[in-house]
Amino acid sequence: AQKVTQAQTEISVVEKEDVTLDCVYETRDTTYYLFWYKQPPSGELVFLIRRNSFDEQNEISGRYSWNFQKSTSSFNFTITASQVVDSAVYFCALSGIDGGATNKLIFGTGTLLAVQP
Amino acid sequence: GAVVSQHPSWVICKSGTSVKIECRSLDFQATTMFWYRQFPKQSLMLMATSNEGSKATYEQGVEKDKFLINHASLTLSTLTVTSAHPEDSSFYICSARLTANYGYTFGSGTRLTVV
């Protein structure tokens, strides 16, 4: 069975601080995709990144960076120099690769990030 | 590209009535659509997988007769909450997987309040 755990329920930081959101996953698949989504108060899901299990290289996109450690089944997300606009719920998610369009996307429990001015 | 339009954005209904939520893929064909439910301050829980032209597959614990899913065409999937009760009040969101790049696209969600 697939499972995604985000141990941090809520995090509060002051603007300009760096913050890391943890994600640990479980899967029996040898190949899979990992995702991060942002959900602002409006409810819409904003796609941030997709990572193939074959690719363990870390990725940086502006103030965002991701650390994928297959050995520890973790896919952590760091926001550098946080801003108030980063305040949202962040979800880590997992899907298989085989099966095409029918592959389910399983979400973690989510982390509420509050960035104080 | 790859937009899913979900309607309505929010709905308030009386207890005992039924509510239909629609998700349309605007610029692609969605053979499969996923339906999620999200209670306040909780994660998105997969309710069912809807397949065009066939019966939906429900996750364990989801009542098939209460949450009717229809996927009659490649561009439209609907979720009907029948005989809604206050405990059905939630945020419902649909999603389709993009076979071209294995990403997922989401509707904007429907906030259902049953009074």
mmCIF file of C-alpha atoms in Angstrom:
data_model
loop_
_atom_site.group_PDB
_atom_site.id
_atom_site.type_symbol
_atom_site.label_atom_id
_atom_site.label_comp_id
_atom_site.label_asym_id
_atom_site.label_seq_id
_atom_site.Cartn_x
_atom_site.Cartn_y
_atom_site.Cartn_z
ATOM 1 C CA ALA A 1 0.000 0.000 0.000
ATOM 2 C CA GLN A 2 1.083 3.539 -0.627
ATOM 3 C CA LYS A 3 1.319 6.074 2.157
ATOM 4 C CA VAL A 4 2.636 9.591 2.551
ATOM 5 C CA THR A 5 3.407 11.085 5.950
ATOM 6 C CA GLN A 6 3.981 14.721 6.752
ATOM 7 C CA ALA A 7 4.856 14.774 10.425
ATOM 8 C CA GLN A 8 4.634 18.540 10.786
ATOM 9 C CA THR A 9 1.009 19.546 11.152
ATOM 10 C CA GLU A 10 1.671 23.268 11.517
ATOM 11 C CA ILE A 11 4.760 25.427 11.203
ATOM 12 C CA SER A 12 5.007 29.097 12.041
ATOM 13 C CA VAL A 13 7.975 31.199 10.955
ATOM 14 C CA VAL A 14 8.815 34.853 10.683
ATOM 15 C CA GLU A 15 9.265 36.362 7.262
ATOM 16 C CA LYS A 16 12.713 35.840 5.722
ATOM 17 C CA GLU A 17 13.359 32.701 7.727
ATOM 18 C CA ASP A 18 14.104 29.470 5.891
ATOM 19 C CA VAL A 19 11.708 26.599 6.483
ATOM 20 C CA THR A 20 11.789 22.909 5.577
ATOM 21 C CA LEU A 21 8.688 20.797 5.182
ATOM 22 C CA ASP A 22 9.234 17.084 5.684
ATOM 23 C CA CYS A 23 7.728 14.269 3.646
ATOM 24 C CA VAL A 24 8.221 10.544 4.100
ATOM 25 C CA TYR A 25 6.590 8.012 1.827
ATOM 26 C CA GLU A 26 5.967 4.291 1.597
ATOM 27 C CA THR A 27 5.455 2.331 -1.585
ATOM 28 C CA ARG A 28 6.129 -1.149 -2.929
ATOM 29 C CA ASP A 29 6.547 0.205 -6.443
ATOM 30 C CA THR A 30 10.084 0.375 -7.780
ATOM 31 C CA THR A 31 9.193 3.353 -9.919
ATOM 32 C CA TYR A 32 6.938 6.170 -8.854
ATOM 33 C CA TYR A 33 6.385 9.908 -8.917
ATOM 34 C CA LEU A 34 6.504 12.320 -6.006
ATOM 35 C CA PHE A 35 4.771 15.682 -5.992
ATOM 36 C CA TRP A 36 4.416 18.795 -3.903
ATOM 37 C CA TYR A 37 1.297 20.981 -4.046
ATOM 38 C CA LYS A 38 0.400 24.259 -2.405
ATOM 39 C CA GLN A 39 -3.168 24.899 -1.277
ATOM 40 C CA PRO A 40 -3.914 28.531 -0.411
ATOM 41 C CA PRO A 41 -7.081 29.456 1.510
ATOM 42 C CA SER A 42 -9.047 29.562 -1.752
ATOM 43 C CA GLY A 43 -8.724 25.778 -1.895
ATOM 44 C CA GLU A 44 -7.265 25.405 -5.358
ATOM 45 C CA LEU A 45 -4.256 23.157 -5.630
ATOM 46 C CA VAL A 46 -1.126 24.722 -7.071
ATOM 47 C CA PHE A 47 1.396 22.312 -8.578
ATOM 48 C CA LEU A 48 4.956 22.899 -7.402
ATOM 49 C CA ILE A 49 7.061 19.953 -8.530
ATOM 50 C CA ARG A 50 7.031 16.372 -9.797
ATOM 51 C CA ARG A 51 10.011 14.091 -9.271
ATOM 52 C CA ASN A 52 10.605 10.722 -10.908
ATOM 53 C CA SER A 53 11.982 8.049 -8.599
ATOM 54 C CA PHE A 54 14.808 7.469 -11.062
ATOM 55 C CA ASP A 55 16.100 10.977 -10.549
ATOM 56 C CA GLU A 56 17.608 11.660 -7.152
ATOM 57 C CA GLN A 57 19.125 14.973 -8.054
ATOM 58 C CA ASN A 58 18.029 17.827 -5.872
ATOM 59 C CA GLU A 59 16.176 20.637 -7.550
ATOM 60 C CA ILE A 60 16.067 24.369 -7.011
ATOM 61 C CA SER A 61 13.497 26.765 -8.391
ATOM 62 C CA GLY A 62 13.899 30.284 -7.143
ATOM 63 C CA ARG A 63 13.341 30.254 -3.387
ATOM 64 C CA TYR A 64 12.135 26.656 -3.489
ATOM 65 C CA SER A 65 14.327 23.585 -3.286
ATOM 66 C CA TRP A 66 13.657 19.909 -2.925
ATOM 67 C CA ASN A 67 15.784 17.159 -1.418
ATOM 68 C CA PHE A 68 14.964 13.630 -2.575
ATOM 69 C CA GLN A 69 16.576 10.836 -0.568
ATOM 70 C CA LYS A 70 15.482 7.468 -1.868
ATOM 71 C CA SER A 71 17.472 5.666 0.847
ATOM 72 C CA THR A 72 15.316 7.232 3.548
ATOM 73 C CA SER A 73 12.140 7.504 1.439
ATOM 74 C CA SER A 74 12.008 11.228 1.964
ATOM 75 C CA PHE A 75 11.219 14.157 -0.297
ATOM 76 C CA ASN A 76 11.663 17.337 1.725
ATOM 77 C CA PHE A 77 10.788 20.824 0.570
ATOM 78 C CA THR A 78 12.655 23.961 1.644
ATOM 79 C CA ILE A 79 11.524 27.544 1.216
ATOM 80 C CA THR A 80 14.342 30.044 1.502
ATOM 81 C CA ALA A 81 13.683 33.552 2.771
ATOM 82 C CA SER A 82 9.998 32.846 3.366
ATOM 83 C CA GLN A 83 7.374 35.441 2.544
ATOM 84 C CA VAL A 84 3.862 36.051 3.837
ATOM 85 C CA VAL A 85 2.505 34.894 0.469
ATOM 86 C CA ASP A 86 3.988 31.476 1.159
ATOM 87 C CA SER A 87 1.402 30.940 3.880
ATOM 88 C CA ALA A 88 -0.684 27.949 2.820
ATOM 89 C CA VAL A 89 -1.138 24.242 3.320
ATOM 90 C CA TYR A 90 1.483 22.189 1.529
ATOM 91 C CA PHE A 91 0.854 18.620 0.459
ATOM 92 C CA CYS A 92 3.314 15.967 -0.550
ATOM 93 C CA ALA A 93 1.849 13.272 -2.822
ATOM 94 C CA LEU A 94 2.772 9.988 -4.462
ATOM 95 C CA SER A 95 1.646 8.127 -7.555
ATOM 96 C CA GLY A 96 2.707 5.076 -9.479
ATOM 97 C CA ILE A 97 4.071 5.257 -12.982
ATOM 98 C CA ASP A 98 2.582 2.181 -14.574
ATOM 99 C CA GLY A 99 -1.098 2.092 -15.352
ATOM 100 C CA GLY A 100 -1.276 5.362 -17.237
ATOM 101 C CA ALA A 101 -4.293 7.510 -16.581
ATOM 102 C CA THR A 102 -5.697 5.277 -13.859
ATOM 103 C CA ASN A 103 -2.865 5.776 -11.410
ATOM 104 C CA LYS A 104 -4.147 7.308 -8.194
ATOM 105 C CA LEU A 105 -2.483 10.259 -6.532
ATOM 106 C CA ILE A 106 -2.172 9.708 -2.798
ATOM 107 C CA PHE A 107 -1.790 12.781 -0.634
ATOM 108 C CA GLY A 108 0.043 13.247 2.609
ATOM 109 C CA THR A 109 -1.588 14.766 5.648
ATOM 110 C CA GLY A 110 -0.458 18.278 4.792
ATOM 111 C CA THR A 111 1.532 20.945 6.615
ATOM 112 C CA LEU A 112 0.043 24.323 7.388
ATOM 113 C CA LEU A 113 2.717 26.967 6.994
ATOM 114 C CA ALA A 114 2.109 30.358 8.551
ATOM 115 C CA VAL A 115 4.599 33.072 7.715
ATOM 116 C CA GLN A 116 4.353 36.018 10.070
ATOM 117 C CA PRO A 117 5.347 39.507 8.882
ATOM 118 C CA GLY B 1 -3.651 23.658 -21.463
ATOM 119 C CA ALA B 2 -5.133 20.659 -19.630
ATOM 120 C CA VAL B 3 -7.794 22.543 -17.720
ATOM 121 C CA VAL B 4 -10.518 20.947 -15.645
ATOM 122 C CA SER B 5 -13.521 23.159 -15.011
ATOM 123 C CA GLN B 6 -15.476 22.323 -11.863
ATOM 124 C CA HIS B 7 -18.925 23.675 -11.005
ATOM 125 C CA PRO B 8 -20.377 24.898 -8.818
ATOM 126 C CA SER B 9 -17.663 26.538 -6.725
ATOM 127 C CA TRP B 10 -19.872 26.471 -3.699
ATOM 128 C CA VAL B 11 -23.340 25.246 -2.892
ATOM 129 C CA ILE B 12 -25.624 25.319 0.122
ATOM 130 C CA CYS B 13 -28.407 22.779 0.226
ATOM 131 C CA LYS B 14 -31.003 21.562 2.650
ATOM 132 C CA SER B 15 -30.600 18.267 4.434
ATOM 133 C CA GLY B 16 -32.184 15.451 2.454
ATOM 134 C CA THR B 17 -31.720 16.985 -0.976
ATOM 135 C CA SER B 18 -29.267 15.931 -3.686
ATOM 136 C CA VAL B 19 -26.462 17.973 -5.137
ATOM 137 C CA LYS B 20 -24.627 17.429 -8.419
ATOM 138 C CA ILE B 21 -21.056 18.538 -9.000
ATOM 139 C CA GLU B 22 -19.652 18.642 -12.529
ATOM 140 C CA CYS B 23 -16.119 18.414 -13.796
ATOM 141 C CA ARG B 24 -15.338 19.069 -17.433
ATOM 142 C CA SER B 25 -12.026 18.643 -19.169
ATOM 143 C CA LEU B 26 -11.854 21.646 -21.471
ATOM 144 C CA ASP B 27 -8.972 20.910 -23.808
ATOM 145 C CA PHE B 28 -8.240 17.239 -23.414
ATOM 146 C CA GLN B 29 -10.048 13.945 -23.086
ATOM 147 C CA ALA B 30 -10.170 12.529 -19.589
ATOM 148 C CA THR B 31 -10.755 8.805 -19.686
ATOM 149 C CA THR B 32 -10.294 8.714 -15.932
ATOM 150 C CA MET B 33 -11.281 11.243 -13.301
ATOM 151 C CA PHE B 34 -10.533 11.085 -9.601
ATOM 152 C CA TRP B 35 -12.846 12.490 -6.928
ATOM 153 C CA TYR B 36 -11.479 13.680 -3.599
ATOM 154 C CA ARG B 37 -13.092 14.949 -0.418
ATOM 155 C CA GLN B 38 -11.381 17.266 2.021
ATOM 156 C CA PHE B 39 -12.745 18.059 5.468
ATOM 157 C CA PRO B 40 -11.531 21.246 7.180
ATOM 158 C CA LYS B 41 -7.880 21.095 8.146
ATOM 159 C CA GLN B 42 -7.522 17.591 6.753
ATOM 160 C CA SER B 43 -5.939 15.985 3.750
ATOM 161 C CA LEU B 44 -7.507 15.164 0.418
ATOM 162 C CA MET B 45 -8.971 11.698 0.630
ATOM 163 C CA LEU B 46 -9.625 9.809 -2.568
ATOM 164 C CA MET B 47 -13.282 8.818 -2.780
ATOM 165 C CA ALA B 48 -13.500 7.146 -6.158
ATOM 166 C CA THR B 49 -12.045 6.740 -9.593
ATOM 167 C CA SER B 50 -14.433 7.365 -12.443
ATOM 168 C CA ASN B 51 -13.863 5.743 -15.807
ATOM 169 C CA GLU B 52 -15.545 6.844 -19.009
ATOM 170 C CA GLY B 53 -18.249 4.431 -20.052
ATOM 171 C CA SER B 54 -17.967 2.118 -17.057
ATOM 172 C CA LYS B 55 -18.748 1.957 -13.368
ATOM 173 C CA ALA B 56 -16.707 3.965 -10.941
ATOM 174 C CA THR B 57 -14.333 2.312 -8.506
ATOM 175 C CA TYR B 58 -14.938 3.424 -4.939
ATOM 176 C CA GLU B 59 -12.416 3.497 -2.129
ATOM 177 C CA GLN B 60 -13.059 1.480 0.961
ATOM 178 C CA GLY B 61 -15.601 3.081 3.249
ATOM 179 C CA VAL B 62 -17.194 5.298 0.598
ATOM 180 C CA GLU B 63 -20.902 4.656 0.093
ATOM 181 C CA LYS B 64 -21.605 3.963 -3.569
ATOM 182 C CA ASP B 65 -25.313 4.681 -3.273
ATOM 183 C CA LYS B 66 -24.729 7.993 -1.583
ATOM 184 C CA PHE B 67 -22.030 9.332 -3.883
ATOM 185 C CA LEU B 68 -23.154 8.610 -7.416
ATOM 186 C CA ILE B 69 -20.535 9.069 -10.072
ATOM 187 C CA ASN B 70 -21.261 9.270 -13.765
ATOM 188 C CA HIS B 71 -18.632 9.545 -16.475
ATOM 189 C CA ALA B 72 -20.690 9.351 -19.631
ATOM 190 C CA SER B 73 -18.308 11.161 -21.929
ATOM 191 C CA LEU B 74 -14.606 11.795 -22.309
ATOM 192 C CA THR B 75 -15.034 15.366 -21.140
ATOM 193 C CA LEU B 76 -17.570 15.181 -18.329
ATOM 194 C CA SER B 77 -17.667 13.447 -14.971
ATOM 195 C CA THR B 78 -20.288 14.175 -12.337
ATOM 196 C CA LEU B 79 -20.565 13.461 -8.623
ATOM 197 C CA THR B 80 -24.020 13.493 -7.080
ATOM 198 C CA VAL B 81 -24.337 13.580 -3.323
ATOM 199 C CA THR B 82 -27.710 12.013 -2.679
ATOM 200 C CA SER B 83 -29.829 12.714 0.396
ATOM 201 C CA ALA B 84 -27.171 15.030 1.724
ATOM 202 C CA HIS B 85 -26.699 15.462 5.449
ATOM 203 C CA PRO B 86 -24.671 18.003 7.430
ATOM 204 C CA GLU B 87 -21.835 15.494 7.819
ATOM 205 C CA ASP B 88 -21.436 15.527 4.023
ATOM 206 C CA SER B 89 -20.433 19.175 4.199
ATOM 207 C CA SER B 90 -16.955 19.241 2.769
ATOM 208 C CA PHE B 91 -14.716 20.417 -0.039
ATOM 209 C CA TYR B 92 -14.954 18.180 -3.095
ATOM 210 C CA ILE B 93 -12.340 18.310 -5.827
ATOM 211 C CA CYS B 94 -11.870 16.389 -9.036
ATOM 212 C CA SER B 95 -8.669 15.525 -10.832
ATOM 213 C CA ALA B 96 -7.497 13.936 -14.053
ATOM 214 C CA ARG B 97 -4.150 12.423 -14.869
ATOM 215 C CA LEU B 98 -2.406 13.672 -17.957
ATOM 216 C CA THR B 99 -1.066 10.721 -19.849
ATOM 217 C CA ALA B 100 1.249 12.970 -21.824
ATOM 218 C CA ASN B 101 3.445 13.882 -18.878
ATOM 219 C CA TYR B 102 2.037 11.889 -15.934
ATOM 220 C CA GLY B 103 1.058 15.046 -14.103
ATOM 221 C CA TYR B 104 -2.347 15.711 -12.615
ATOM 222 C CA THR B 105 -4.700 18.581 -13.235
ATOM 223 C CA PHE B 106 -7.314 19.603 -10.683
ATOM 224 C CA GLY B 107 -10.655 21.326 -10.702
ATOM 225 C CA SER B 108 -11.026 24.398 -8.526
ATOM 226 C CA GLY B 109 -13.139 22.511 -6.006
ATOM 227 C CA THR B 110 -16.696 22.697 -4.700
ATOM 228 C CA ARG B 111 -17.460 23.730 -1.165
ATOM 229 C CA LEU B 112 -20.645 21.954 -0.095
ATOM 230 C CA THR B 113 -22.572 23.061 2.968
ATOM 231 C CA VAL B 114 -25.598 21.056 4.035
ATOM 232 C CA VAL B 115 -27.941 22.826 6.438
#
